[in-house]
Amino acid sequence: MTDIPIDPTRAVIHEQGWQSWSPSTSYRPGSPPHRPAGDIRRIGAWRAESLPAPDVYRGEGLIAVDPGDGPVHVIASADPVNSVPAIDVSVVDSRAIVTAADDVVVTTYDGSVQQALARWADSVVPRLGLAAPRPAPTIWCSWYQYFTKVTEASVDSNLALMDRLPIDVVQVDDGYQAEIGDWLIPSSDFADVPGLFARIRDSGHRAGIWTAPFLVGAQSQVAAEHPDWLVRNYAGSPVSAGHNWNQDLYALDSTHPGAADYLSTVFRTFRDWGIDFHKIDFIYAGALYGRRYNDISPIQAYRDALKLIREAIGPDAYLLGCGAPQLPSIGLVDAMRVSPDIAPTYLPEDGDVSMPGQWGAVLNGESRAFQHGRFWVNDPDCIVARPGIERREEWAEHVSKFGGLRGSSDAIDQLDDWGLETTRRLLSEPVPRHFID
Ligand code: 9PG
């Protein structure tokens, strides 16, 4: 569709990944792009419908080519929130050959790749009539210390020490619920979920909760009772939304009136419990291809579902997207996770850079810096500063430089002097309006 002359020794190609965890980074021609370690990873952290040929650079709705001897070319969807075509770049000698499945627009900008992407984002803001994002609260999150083993008692014990840190919101992550999809049924480690949120508020903090609202676990009650609420393929089987928590995952069909009602009830209930911070996770599942009750595009279904959640949580609640398609979320969230998870280890477990580890978290946090302050507040993932976190000093530096939303995720009694001091500093620092001017 277009051919860009390049200097192959100096050129750079910048891929934009589909969702929060999908690697987004720059490559020199000839260096192989990161690719998923297998189908489960592709569905759950890359893009289910997208498997580029080897030796092709692929951006989802957005890719940039810096030819090395001239202005940066930004190739982007003509309608980035509603249509996210895969855009491929293959390099042949001194040419970058761009092909795309749908309408894309090529614009050239002077400066670095990040500056060019920032200029492109600047052009999107007025086109969509986006307001400047609200400043983010500071949060404490249970995940990176307790993972799924979180208990009501462990949250309470941190609540008792919370005045050591400048925290606005105490956010309970994955683990309070009985199953993935059964958001109003407590796990056996939580005797009184609404009571816990009341105690959080009584302590002077705002209350936050994690959900994966468009996921339905195969072992959940909602899957057993409402098989008609699942997105299906044309053969009639539920579409795979991946595999995690030792079970197959399906996608909730938010266009089904019963499922839509259920989603509303869940979030209205949380609102009644006094919760006004929502981390909605794994929301790529709302935009998977498949057969839905209403025959609308996956992205349309996704955007409608996010609006439904906003309606239920109220206009003042703070909404953080995670595992979220990036471009289709513009205008619908206050903050956005822009990276794979941070983890105690630097490298990801199975070598797949979309998986938890500081390496992938830093790559994406840097590559998506241009989004901050334009589309939303960038969430680089939580500060973890306790002893035992590999290369914790480097992580703190990254959060300081690229952290829009600032959160802490250590058990407070595990922090040594350096950890406590650093966490306090990162939570108190002023956050710039933009990371890239
Ligand atoms: C809770 C966590 C935390 C975390 C999120 C998300 O592909 N995977 O298997 C995969 C699992 C977990 C994960 C990301 C990917 O982490 O980013 O902050 O909320 O869920 O389960």
Short mmCIF file of C-alpha atoms and ligand atoms in Angstrom, two decimals:
data_model
loop_
_atom_site.label_atom_id
_atom_site.label_comp_id
_atom_site.label_asym_id
_atom_site.label_seq_id
_atom_site.Cartn_x
_atom_site.Cartn_y
_atom_site.Cartn_z
CA MET A 1 0.00 0.00 0.00
CA THR A 2 2.95 2.31 0.56
CA ASP A 3 6.68 2.06 0.16
CA ILE A 4 9.06 4.07 2.33
CA PRO A 5 12.69 4.47 1.25
CA ILE A 6 14.94 3.82 4.27
CA ASP A 7 18.58 3.72 5.28
CA PRO A 8 18.65 0.10 6.55
CA THR A 9 21.62 0.76 8.84
CA ARG A 10 19.85 3.59 10.69
CA ALA A 11 16.13 2.89 10.29
CA VAL A 12 13.84 1.95 13.20
CA ILE A 13 10.41 0.30 13.10
CA HIS A 14 8.11 0.82 16.06
CA GLU A 15 5.33 -1.70 16.71
CA GLN A 16 2.22 -0.86 18.75
CA GLY A 17 0.78 -3.98 20.42
CA TRP A 18 -2.94 -4.68 20.74
CA GLN A 19 -3.52 -4.64 24.49
CA SER A 20 -1.82 -3.58 27.74
CA TRP A 21 0.46 -6.62 27.95
CA SER A 22 1.28 -6.93 24.23
CA PRO A 23 4.89 -5.97 23.59
CA SER A 24 5.30 -2.54 22.02
CA THR A 25 8.81 -1.58 21.07
CA SER A 26 11.24 -0.52 18.34
CA TYR A 27 13.44 -2.66 16.12
CA ARG A 28 16.31 -2.21 13.72
CA PRO A 29 15.60 -3.81 10.33
CA GLY A 30 16.71 -7.43 10.50
CA SER A 31 16.23 -7.88 14.24
CA PRO A 32 13.42 -10.36 14.82
CA PRO A 33 10.28 -9.00 16.49
CA HIS A 34 9.04 -10.53 19.75
CA ARG A 35 6.32 -13.07 19.18
CA PRO A 36 4.01 -15.11 21.47
CA ALA A 37 5.30 -18.35 22.98
CA GLY A 38 2.11 -20.19 21.96
CA ASP A 39 -1.63 -20.02 21.35
CA ILE A 40 -2.62 -19.43 24.98
CA ARG A 41 -0.24 -16.49 25.19
CA ARG A 42 -1.38 -15.13 21.84
CA ILE A 43 -5.04 -15.15 22.91
CA GLY A 44 -4.47 -13.88 26.45
CA ALA A 45 -1.80 -11.27 26.00
CA TRP A 46 -1.24 -10.52 22.31
CA ARG A 47 -4.09 -10.48 19.78
CA ALA A 48 -6.16 -13.62 19.33
CA GLU A 49 -6.88 -13.02 15.64
CA SER A 50 -3.42 -11.83 14.71
CA LEU A 51 -0.47 -14.02 13.78
CA PRO A 52 1.99 -12.18 11.59
CA ALA A 53 4.29 -13.99 9.21
CA PRO A 54 7.87 -14.30 10.47
CA ASP A 55 10.11 -11.39 9.46
CA VAL A 56 7.18 -8.97 9.38
CA TYR A 57 6.79 -6.13 11.86
CA ARG A 58 3.18 -5.70 12.91
CA GLY A 59 1.46 -2.81 14.60
CA GLU A 60 -2.14 -3.11 15.73
CA GLY A 61 -3.78 0.01 14.32
CA LEU A 62 -0.52 1.96 14.61
CA ILE A 63 3.07 1.53 13.49
CA ALA A 64 5.91 4.00 12.90
CA VAL A 65 8.87 3.86 10.55
CA ASP A 66 11.86 6.09 11.14
CA PRO A 67 13.76 5.83 7.83
CA GLY A 68 17.00 7.03 9.47
CA ASP A 69 17.51 9.85 6.96
CA GLY A 70 14.24 11.75 7.04
CA PRO A 71 10.98 12.36 8.88
CA VAL A 72 9.24 9.61 10.85
CA HIS A 73 6.28 8.00 9.08
CA VAL A 74 3.34 7.22 11.36
CA ILE A 75 0.90 4.78 9.80
CA ALA A 76 -2.36 4.66 11.74
CA SER A 77 -5.94 3.55 11.42
CA ALA A 78 -8.15 6.23 9.88
CA ASP A 79 -10.62 5.60 12.73
CA PRO A 80 -8.40 4.30 15.55
CA VAL A 81 -11.05 3.78 18.22
CA ASN A 82 -13.47 1.84 16.03
CA SER A 83 -11.24 -0.01 13.62
CA VAL A 84 -7.84 -1.46 14.48
CA PRO A 85 -6.39 -3.10 11.37
CA ALA A 86 -3.16 -5.03 11.61
CA ILE A 87 -0.53 -2.96 9.80
CA ASP A 88 2.52 -4.85 8.51
CA VAL A 89 5.94 -3.58 7.59
CA SER A 90 8.42 -5.77 5.76
CA VAL A 91 11.88 -4.54 4.96
CA VAL A 92 13.38 -5.37 1.58
CA ASP A 93 16.80 -3.84 0.97
CA SER A 94 16.29 -0.07 1.24
CA ARG A 95 12.52 -0.10 1.33
CA ALA A 96 9.94 -0.53 4.09
CA ILE A 97 6.83 -2.00 2.48
CA VAL A 98 3.64 -1.22 4.40
CA THR A 99 0.45 -3.25 3.99
CA ALA A 100 -2.79 -3.00 5.95
CA ALA A 101 -6.13 -4.75 5.95
CA ASP A 102 -8.17 -1.60 6.30
CA ASP A 103 -8.09 2.17 5.86
CA VAL A 104 -4.90 3.68 7.23
CA VAL A 105 -3.42 7.16 7.02
CA VAL A 106 0.29 7.92 6.65
CA THR A 107 1.59 11.13 8.23
CA THR A 108 5.20 12.30 8.49
CA TYR A 109 6.69 14.17 11.44
CA ASP A 110 10.13 15.49 12.31
CA GLY A 111 11.83 14.42 15.52
CA SER A 112 12.13 11.08 17.32
CA VAL A 113 9.68 8.17 17.05
CA GLN A 114 8.17 9.11 20.44
CA GLN A 115 7.78 12.73 19.36
CA ALA A 116 6.14 11.66 16.11
CA LEU A 117 3.74 9.38 18.00
CA ALA A 118 2.98 12.23 20.41
CA ARG A 119 2.16 14.52 17.46
CA TRP A 120 -0.10 11.82 16.04
CA ALA A 121 -1.82 11.42 19.44
CA ASP A 122 -2.20 15.22 19.58
CA SER A 123 -4.14 15.02 16.32
CA VAL A 124 -6.46 12.35 17.73
CA VAL A 125 -7.36 14.32 20.87
CA PRO A 126 -9.40 17.13 19.23
CA ARG A 127 -10.79 14.77 16.57
CA LEU A 128 -12.40 12.73 19.35
CA GLY A 129 -13.09 15.72 21.59
CA LEU A 130 -11.11 14.21 24.47
CA ALA A 131 -10.93 16.09 27.76
CA ALA A 132 -7.63 16.22 29.65
CA PRO A 133 -7.47 13.19 31.96
CA ARG A 134 -8.24 13.70 35.64
CA PRO A 135 -5.27 13.42 38.02
CA ALA A 136 -4.95 9.90 39.40
CA PRO A 137 -5.26 8.99 43.07
CA THR A 138 -2.42 7.04 44.69
CA ILE A 139 -3.25 3.41 45.39
CA TRP A 140 -2.21 0.42 47.45
CA CYS A 141 -2.86 -2.84 45.61
CA SER A 142 -2.84 -6.36 47.08
CA TRP A 143 -1.65 -8.25 43.99
CA TYR A 144 2.18 -8.12 43.83
CA GLN A 145 2.60 -9.30 47.41
CA TYR A 146 -0.24 -11.73 47.94
CA PHE A 147 -1.32 -12.71 44.42
CA THR A 148 -4.36 -15.04 44.52
CA LYS A 149 -3.52 -15.96 48.16
CA VAL A 150 -4.84 -12.65 49.45
CA THR A 151 -7.11 -12.90 52.51
CA GLU A 152 -9.38 -10.50 54.31
CA ALA A 153 -6.94 -10.62 57.24
CA SER A 154 -3.95 -9.68 55.08
CA VAL A 155 -5.75 -6.62 53.73
CA ASP A 156 -6.73 -5.64 57.29
CA SER A 157 -3.17 -6.01 58.52
CA ASN A 158 -1.95 -3.62 55.81
CA LEU A 159 -4.79 -1.23 56.52
CA ALA A 160 -3.47 -0.94 60.09
CA LEU A 161 -0.09 0.29 58.70
CA MET A 162 -1.43 2.35 55.79
CA ASP A 163 -0.64 5.68 57.46
CA ARG A 164 3.06 4.99 56.75
CA LEU A 165 2.34 5.78 53.08
CA PRO A 166 0.49 8.61 51.30
CA ILE A 167 -2.26 6.35 49.90
CA ASP A 168 -5.67 7.51 48.65
CA VAL A 169 -7.22 4.22 47.49
CA VAL A 170 -6.88 0.73 48.97
CA GLN A 171 -7.51 -1.62 46.04
CA VAL A 172 -8.27 -5.29 46.61
CA ASP A 173 -7.06 -7.29 43.63
CA ASP A 174 -7.81 -10.80 42.36
CA GLY A 175 -8.62 -13.36 45.08
CA TYR A 176 -11.64 -12.00 46.99
CA GLN A 177 -14.09 -13.74 44.64
CA ALA A 178 -15.17 -17.38 44.51
CA GLU A 179 -14.51 -17.78 40.78
CA ILE A 180 -13.70 -15.81 37.65
CA GLY A 181 -17.10 -14.40 36.71
CA ASP A 182 -18.71 -14.86 40.14
CA TRP A 183 -17.87 -11.37 41.37
CA LEU A 184 -20.52 -11.20 44.08
CA ILE A 185 -19.70 -14.57 45.65
CA PRO A 186 -16.82 -14.37 48.15
CA SER A 187 -13.86 -16.75 48.23
CA SER A 188 -13.51 -18.83 51.40
CA ASP A 189 -10.74 -16.47 52.59
CA PHE A 190 -13.12 -13.54 52.77
CA ALA A 191 -15.87 -13.69 55.40
CA ASP A 192 -17.36 -10.28 54.68
CA VAL A 193 -16.35 -8.47 51.51
CA PRO A 194 -18.67 -5.42 51.90
CA GLY A 195 -17.56 -5.19 55.56
CA LEU A 196 -13.92 -5.05 54.45
CA PHE A 197 -14.66 -2.19 52.05
CA ALA A 198 -16.54 -0.39 54.84
CA ARG A 199 -13.44 -0.71 57.07
CA ILE A 200 -11.25 0.63 54.25
CA ARG A 201 -13.50 3.68 54.03
CA ASP A 202 -13.71 4.07 57.81
CA SER A 203 -9.91 4.25 57.86
CA GLY A 204 -10.11 7.38 55.70
CA HIS A 205 -9.29 5.73 52.37
CA ARG A 206 -11.19 5.27 49.17
CA ALA A 207 -12.10 1.71 48.23
CA GLY A 208 -10.95 0.00 45.02
CA ILE A 209 -11.67 -3.40 43.53
CA TRP A 210 -10.36 -5.63 40.74
CA THR A 211 -12.57 -7.51 38.31
CA ALA A 212 -12.19 -9.25 34.98
CA PRO A 213 -15.71 -8.34 33.92
CA PHE A 214 -15.71 -9.90 30.45
CA LEU A 215 -14.12 -13.21 31.50
CA VAL A 216 -16.12 -16.25 32.48
CA GLY A 217 -14.17 -19.15 34.01
CA ALA A 218 -15.23 -22.66 32.97
CA GLN A 219 -15.59 -23.51 36.68
CA SER A 220 -17.76 -20.53 37.54
CA GLN A 221 -21.40 -20.55 38.53
CA VAL A 222 -22.16 -17.98 35.86
CA ALA A 223 -20.85 -20.35 33.14
CA ALA A 224 -22.94 -23.22 34.51
CA GLU A 225 -26.12 -21.19 34.84
CA HIS A 226 -25.92 -18.99 31.74
CA PRO A 227 -24.27 -20.79 28.84
CA ASP A 228 -26.23 -18.44 26.55
CA TRP A 229 -24.20 -15.49 27.83
CA LEU A 230 -20.98 -16.66 26.17
CA VAL A 231 -19.52 -15.41 22.89
CA ARG A 232 -19.50 -18.41 20.55
CA ASN A 233 -17.87 -19.36 17.29
CA TYR A 234 -19.96 -20.23 14.26
CA ALA A 235 -19.76 -23.93 15.10
CA GLY A 236 -21.50 -23.11 18.39
CA SER A 237 -18.63 -23.62 20.86
CA PRO A 238 -17.61 -20.89 23.28
CA VAL A 239 -14.76 -18.79 21.92
CA SER A 240 -11.55 -19.23 23.93
CA ALA A 241 -10.51 -16.20 25.98
CA GLY A 242 -7.37 -18.05 27.09
CA HIS A 243 -6.42 -20.25 30.01
CA ASN A 244 -5.50 -19.12 33.52
CA TRP A 245 -6.41 -19.99 37.13
CA ASN A 246 -6.20 -23.66 36.03
CA GLN A 247 -9.22 -23.43 33.78
CA ASP A 248 -10.42 -22.52 30.33
CA LEU A 249 -11.71 -18.99 29.99
CA TYR A 250 -14.64 -17.78 27.93
CA ALA A 251 -15.87 -14.32 26.95
CA LEU A 252 -19.05 -12.78 28.33
CA ASP A 253 -21.40 -11.58 25.57
CA SER A 254 -22.12 -8.13 26.94
CA THR A 255 -24.69 -7.56 24.15
CA HIS A 256 -26.94 -10.27 25.64
CA PRO A 257 -29.58 -8.48 27.75
CA GLY A 258 -29.17 -10.95 30.63
CA ALA A 259 -25.39 -10.58 30.66
CA ALA A 260 -25.64 -6.79 30.37
CA ASP A 261 -28.00 -6.77 33.32
CA TYR A 262 -25.63 -8.94 35.32
CA LEU A 263 -22.68 -6.61 34.58
CA SER A 264 -24.75 -3.62 35.68
CA THR A 265 -25.85 -5.36 38.87
CA VAL A 266 -22.25 -6.27 39.78
CA PHE A 267 -20.96 -2.72 39.39
CA ARG A 268 -24.01 -1.10 40.99
CA THR A 269 -23.54 -3.39 43.96
CA PHE A 270 -19.90 -2.32 44.24
CA ARG A 271 -21.02 1.28 44.11
CA ASP A 272 -23.46 0.59 46.95
CA TRP A 273 -20.54 -0.86 48.92
CA GLY A 274 -18.80 2.52 48.62
CA ILE A 275 -16.27 1.44 45.96
CA ASP A 276 -15.23 4.23 43.60
CA PHE A 277 -12.02 2.89 42.05
CA HIS A 278 -12.24 0.04 39.55
CA LYS A 279 -9.40 -1.90 37.96
CA ILE A 280 -11.14 -3.75 35.13
CA ASP A 281 -8.78 -6.42 33.87
CA PHE A 282 -8.49 -8.94 31.02
CA ILE A 283 -10.92 -6.73 29.14
CA TYR A 284 -9.51 -7.84 25.78
CA ALA A 285 -12.10 -10.60 26.25
CA GLY A 286 -14.84 -8.07 25.47
CA ALA A 287 -13.42 -7.51 21.99
CA LEU A 288 -12.82 -11.09 20.82
CA TYR A 289 -14.24 -12.14 17.48
CA GLY A 290 -17.30 -14.39 17.60
CA ARG A 291 -21.06 -14.62 17.43
CA ARG A 292 -22.91 -12.28 19.79
CA TYR A 293 -26.57 -11.72 20.64
CA ASN A 294 -26.39 -8.40 18.78
CA ASP A 295 -24.58 -8.62 15.49
CA ILE A 296 -22.19 -5.72 16.05
CA SER A 297 -18.43 -5.57 15.60
CA PRO A 298 -16.24 -6.85 18.46
CA ILE A 299 -14.86 -3.36 19.05
CA GLN A 300 -18.36 -1.87 19.08
CA ALA A 301 -19.42 -4.50 21.64
CA TYR A 302 -16.33 -3.68 23.71
CA ARG A 303 -16.93 0.07 23.68
CA ASP A 304 -20.62 -0.34 24.51
CA ALA A 305 -19.71 -2.59 27.45
CA LEU A 306 -17.22 -0.05 28.82
CA LYS A 307 -19.94 2.60 28.63
CA LEU A 308 -22.31 0.28 30.46
CA ILE A 309 -19.74 -0.14 33.25
CA ARG A 310 -19.20 3.62 33.43
CA GLU A 311 -22.96 4.11 33.71
CA ALA A 312 -23.06 1.68 36.66
CA ILE A 313 -20.04 2.99 38.58
CA GLY A 314 -21.04 6.64 38.16
CA PRO A 315 -19.26 9.59 36.55
CA ASP A 316 -16.96 10.32 39.50
CA ALA A 317 -15.56 6.82 39.98
CA TYR A 318 -12.02 6.24 38.72
CA LEU A 319 -11.71 3.61 35.97
CA LEU A 320 -8.43 1.84 35.22
CA GLY A 321 -8.23 -0.47 32.19
CA CYS A 322 -5.85 -3.46 32.22
CA GLY A 323 -5.29 -6.24 29.71
CA ALA A 324 -7.09 -3.71 27.57
CA PRO A 325 -7.06 -3.08 23.82
CA GLN A 326 -5.29 0.28 23.66
CA LEU A 327 -6.82 2.29 20.82
CA PRO A 328 -10.44 1.10 21.31
CA SER A 329 -10.30 2.27 24.95
CA ILE A 330 -9.51 5.90 24.12
CA GLY A 331 -12.04 8.18 25.74
CA LEU A 332 -13.52 5.48 27.98
CA VAL A 333 -11.01 5.02 30.84
CA ASP A 334 -9.29 7.40 33.25
CA ALA A 335 -6.08 5.39 33.39
CA MET A 336 -4.61 2.58 31.35
CA ARG A 337 -2.06 -0.16 32.11
CA VAL A 338 0.40 0.19 29.30
CA SER A 339 2.63 -2.77 30.09
CA PRO A 340 2.95 -6.40 31.15
CA ASP A 341 3.03 -7.00 34.91
CA ILE A 342 6.00 -6.16 37.08
CA ALA A 343 7.22 -9.25 38.98
CA PRO A 344 9.83 -10.16 41.58
CA THR A 345 11.94 -11.56 38.73
CA TYR A 346 13.40 -9.46 35.92
CA LEU A 347 12.83 -11.96 33.10
CA PRO A 348 9.47 -13.54 32.22
CA GLU A 349 8.91 -17.18 33.12
CA ASP A 350 8.60 -18.75 29.69
CA GLY A 351 10.62 -16.20 27.74
CA ASP A 352 7.42 -14.55 26.46
CA VAL A 353 7.92 -10.81 26.96
CA SER A 354 4.16 -10.21 27.45
CA MET A 355 4.36 -12.18 30.71
CA PRO A 356 5.17 -10.73 34.16
CA GLY A 357 8.74 -9.41 34.50
CA GLN A 358 10.49 -6.06 34.71
CA TRP A 359 12.01 -6.41 31.22
CA GLY A 360 8.67 -6.29 29.38
CA ALA A 361 7.15 -3.80 31.80
CA VAL A 362 9.94 -1.30 31.11
CA LEU A 363 9.91 -1.84 27.32
CA ASN A 364 6.22 -0.99 27.09
CA GLY A 365 6.24 1.79 29.67
CA GLU A 366 8.86 3.61 27.61
CA SER A 367 7.28 2.85 24.24
CA ARG A 368 3.84 4.06 25.24
CA ALA A 369 5.04 7.19 27.06
CA PHE A 370 3.49 9.34 24.31
CA GLN A 371 -0.02 8.21 25.32
CA HIS A 372 0.16 9.69 28.80
CA GLY A 373 -1.86 12.86 29.32
CA ARG A 374 -3.39 12.57 25.86
CA PHE A 375 -5.53 9.43 25.86
CA TRP A 376 -5.52 8.83 29.63
CA VAL A 377 -3.09 8.57 32.59
CA ASN A 378 -0.45 5.86 31.93
CA ASP A 379 -0.22 3.12 34.56
CA PRO A 380 3.30 1.61 34.42
CA ASP A 381 2.22 -0.98 37.06
CA CYS A 382 2.81 -0.83 40.79
CA ILE A 383 5.88 0.11 42.73
CA VAL A 384 7.39 -2.96 44.36
CA ALA A 385 10.27 -1.96 46.58
CA ARG A 386 10.69 -4.70 49.18
CA PRO A 387 13.94 -6.66 49.47
CA GLY A 388 13.94 -9.63 47.13
CA ILE A 389 12.59 -7.73 44.11
CA GLU A 390 15.24 -8.14 41.41
CA ARG A 391 16.75 -4.82 40.34
CA ARG A 392 14.30 -2.82 42.48
CA GLU A 393 16.31 0.41 42.09
CA GLU A 394 15.89 0.30 38.31
CA TRP A 395 12.17 -0.32 38.65
CA ALA A 396 11.80 2.66 40.99
CA GLU A 397 13.60 4.81 38.45
CA HIS A 398 11.29 3.64 35.69
CA VAL A 399 8.17 4.44 37.73
CA SER A 400 9.58 7.85 38.61
CA LYS A 401 10.13 8.61 34.92
CA PHE A 402 7.07 7.01 33.31
CA GLY A 403 4.53 6.56 36.10
CA GLY A 404 1.28 8.44 35.71
CA LEU A 405 -0.80 6.38 38.12
CA ARG A 406 1.31 5.65 41.21
CA GLY A 407 0.57 2.55 43.25
CA SER A 408 2.35 0.53 45.92
CA SER A 409 2.03 -3.24 46.08
CA ASP A 410 4.19 -4.51 48.93
CA ALA A 411 3.06 -5.77 52.32
CA ILE A 412 3.89 -2.64 54.25
CA ASP A 413 5.68 -4.56 57.02
CA GLN A 414 8.01 -6.10 54.41
CA LEU A 415 9.49 -2.76 53.40
CA ASP A 416 13.00 -1.98 54.65
CA ASP A 417 14.19 1.63 55.05
CA TRP A 418 15.07 1.99 51.36
CA GLY A 419 11.76 0.47 50.28
CA LEU A 420 9.64 2.64 52.54
CA GLU A 421 11.55 5.82 51.67
CA THR A 422 11.43 5.10 47.92
CA THR A 423 7.73 4.19 47.95
CA ARG A 424 6.91 7.40 49.82
CA ARG A 425 8.95 9.47 47.41
CA LEU A 426 7.38 7.92 44.29
CA LEU A 427 3.87 8.33 45.70
CA SER A 428 4.45 11.99 46.54
CA GLU A 429 6.28 13.14 43.41
CA PRO A 430 4.34 15.46 41.10
CA VAL A 431 3.39 13.67 37.87
CA PRO A 432 4.01 15.66 34.69
CA ARG A 433 1.09 16.31 32.37
CA HIS A 434 2.99 14.65 29.51
CA PHE A 435 6.08 12.43 29.40
CA ILE A 436 6.72 13.39 25.79
CA ASP A 437 6.15 17.02 24.83
C1 9PG B 1 -4.67 -10.68 38.68
C2 9PG B 1 -3.58 -10.01 37.86
C3 9PG B 1 -3.24 -8.60 38.36
C4 9PG B 1 -2.30 -7.92 37.39
C5 9PG B 1 -2.89 -7.94 35.98
C6 9PG B 1 -3.18 -9.38 35.56
O1 9PG B 1 -1.42 -14.05 30.69
N1 9PG B 1 -1.49 -14.29 31.89
O2 9PG B 1 -1.50 -15.48 32.32
C7 9PG B 1 -1.61 -13.21 32.83
C8 9PG B 1 -1.96 -13.46 34.13
C9 9PG B 1 -2.07 -12.42 35.03
C10 9PG B 1 -1.85 -11.13 34.61
C11 9PG B 1 -1.49 -10.89 33.31
C12 9PG B 1 -1.38 -11.92 32.40
O3 9PG B 1 -1.96 -10.09 35.50
O4 9PG B 1 -2.08 -7.32 35.05
O5 9PG B 1 -2.05 -6.59 37.76
O6 9PG B 1 -4.41 -7.82 38.52
O7 9PG B 1 -4.05 -9.99 36.51
O8 9PG B 1 -4.94 -11.95 38.22
#
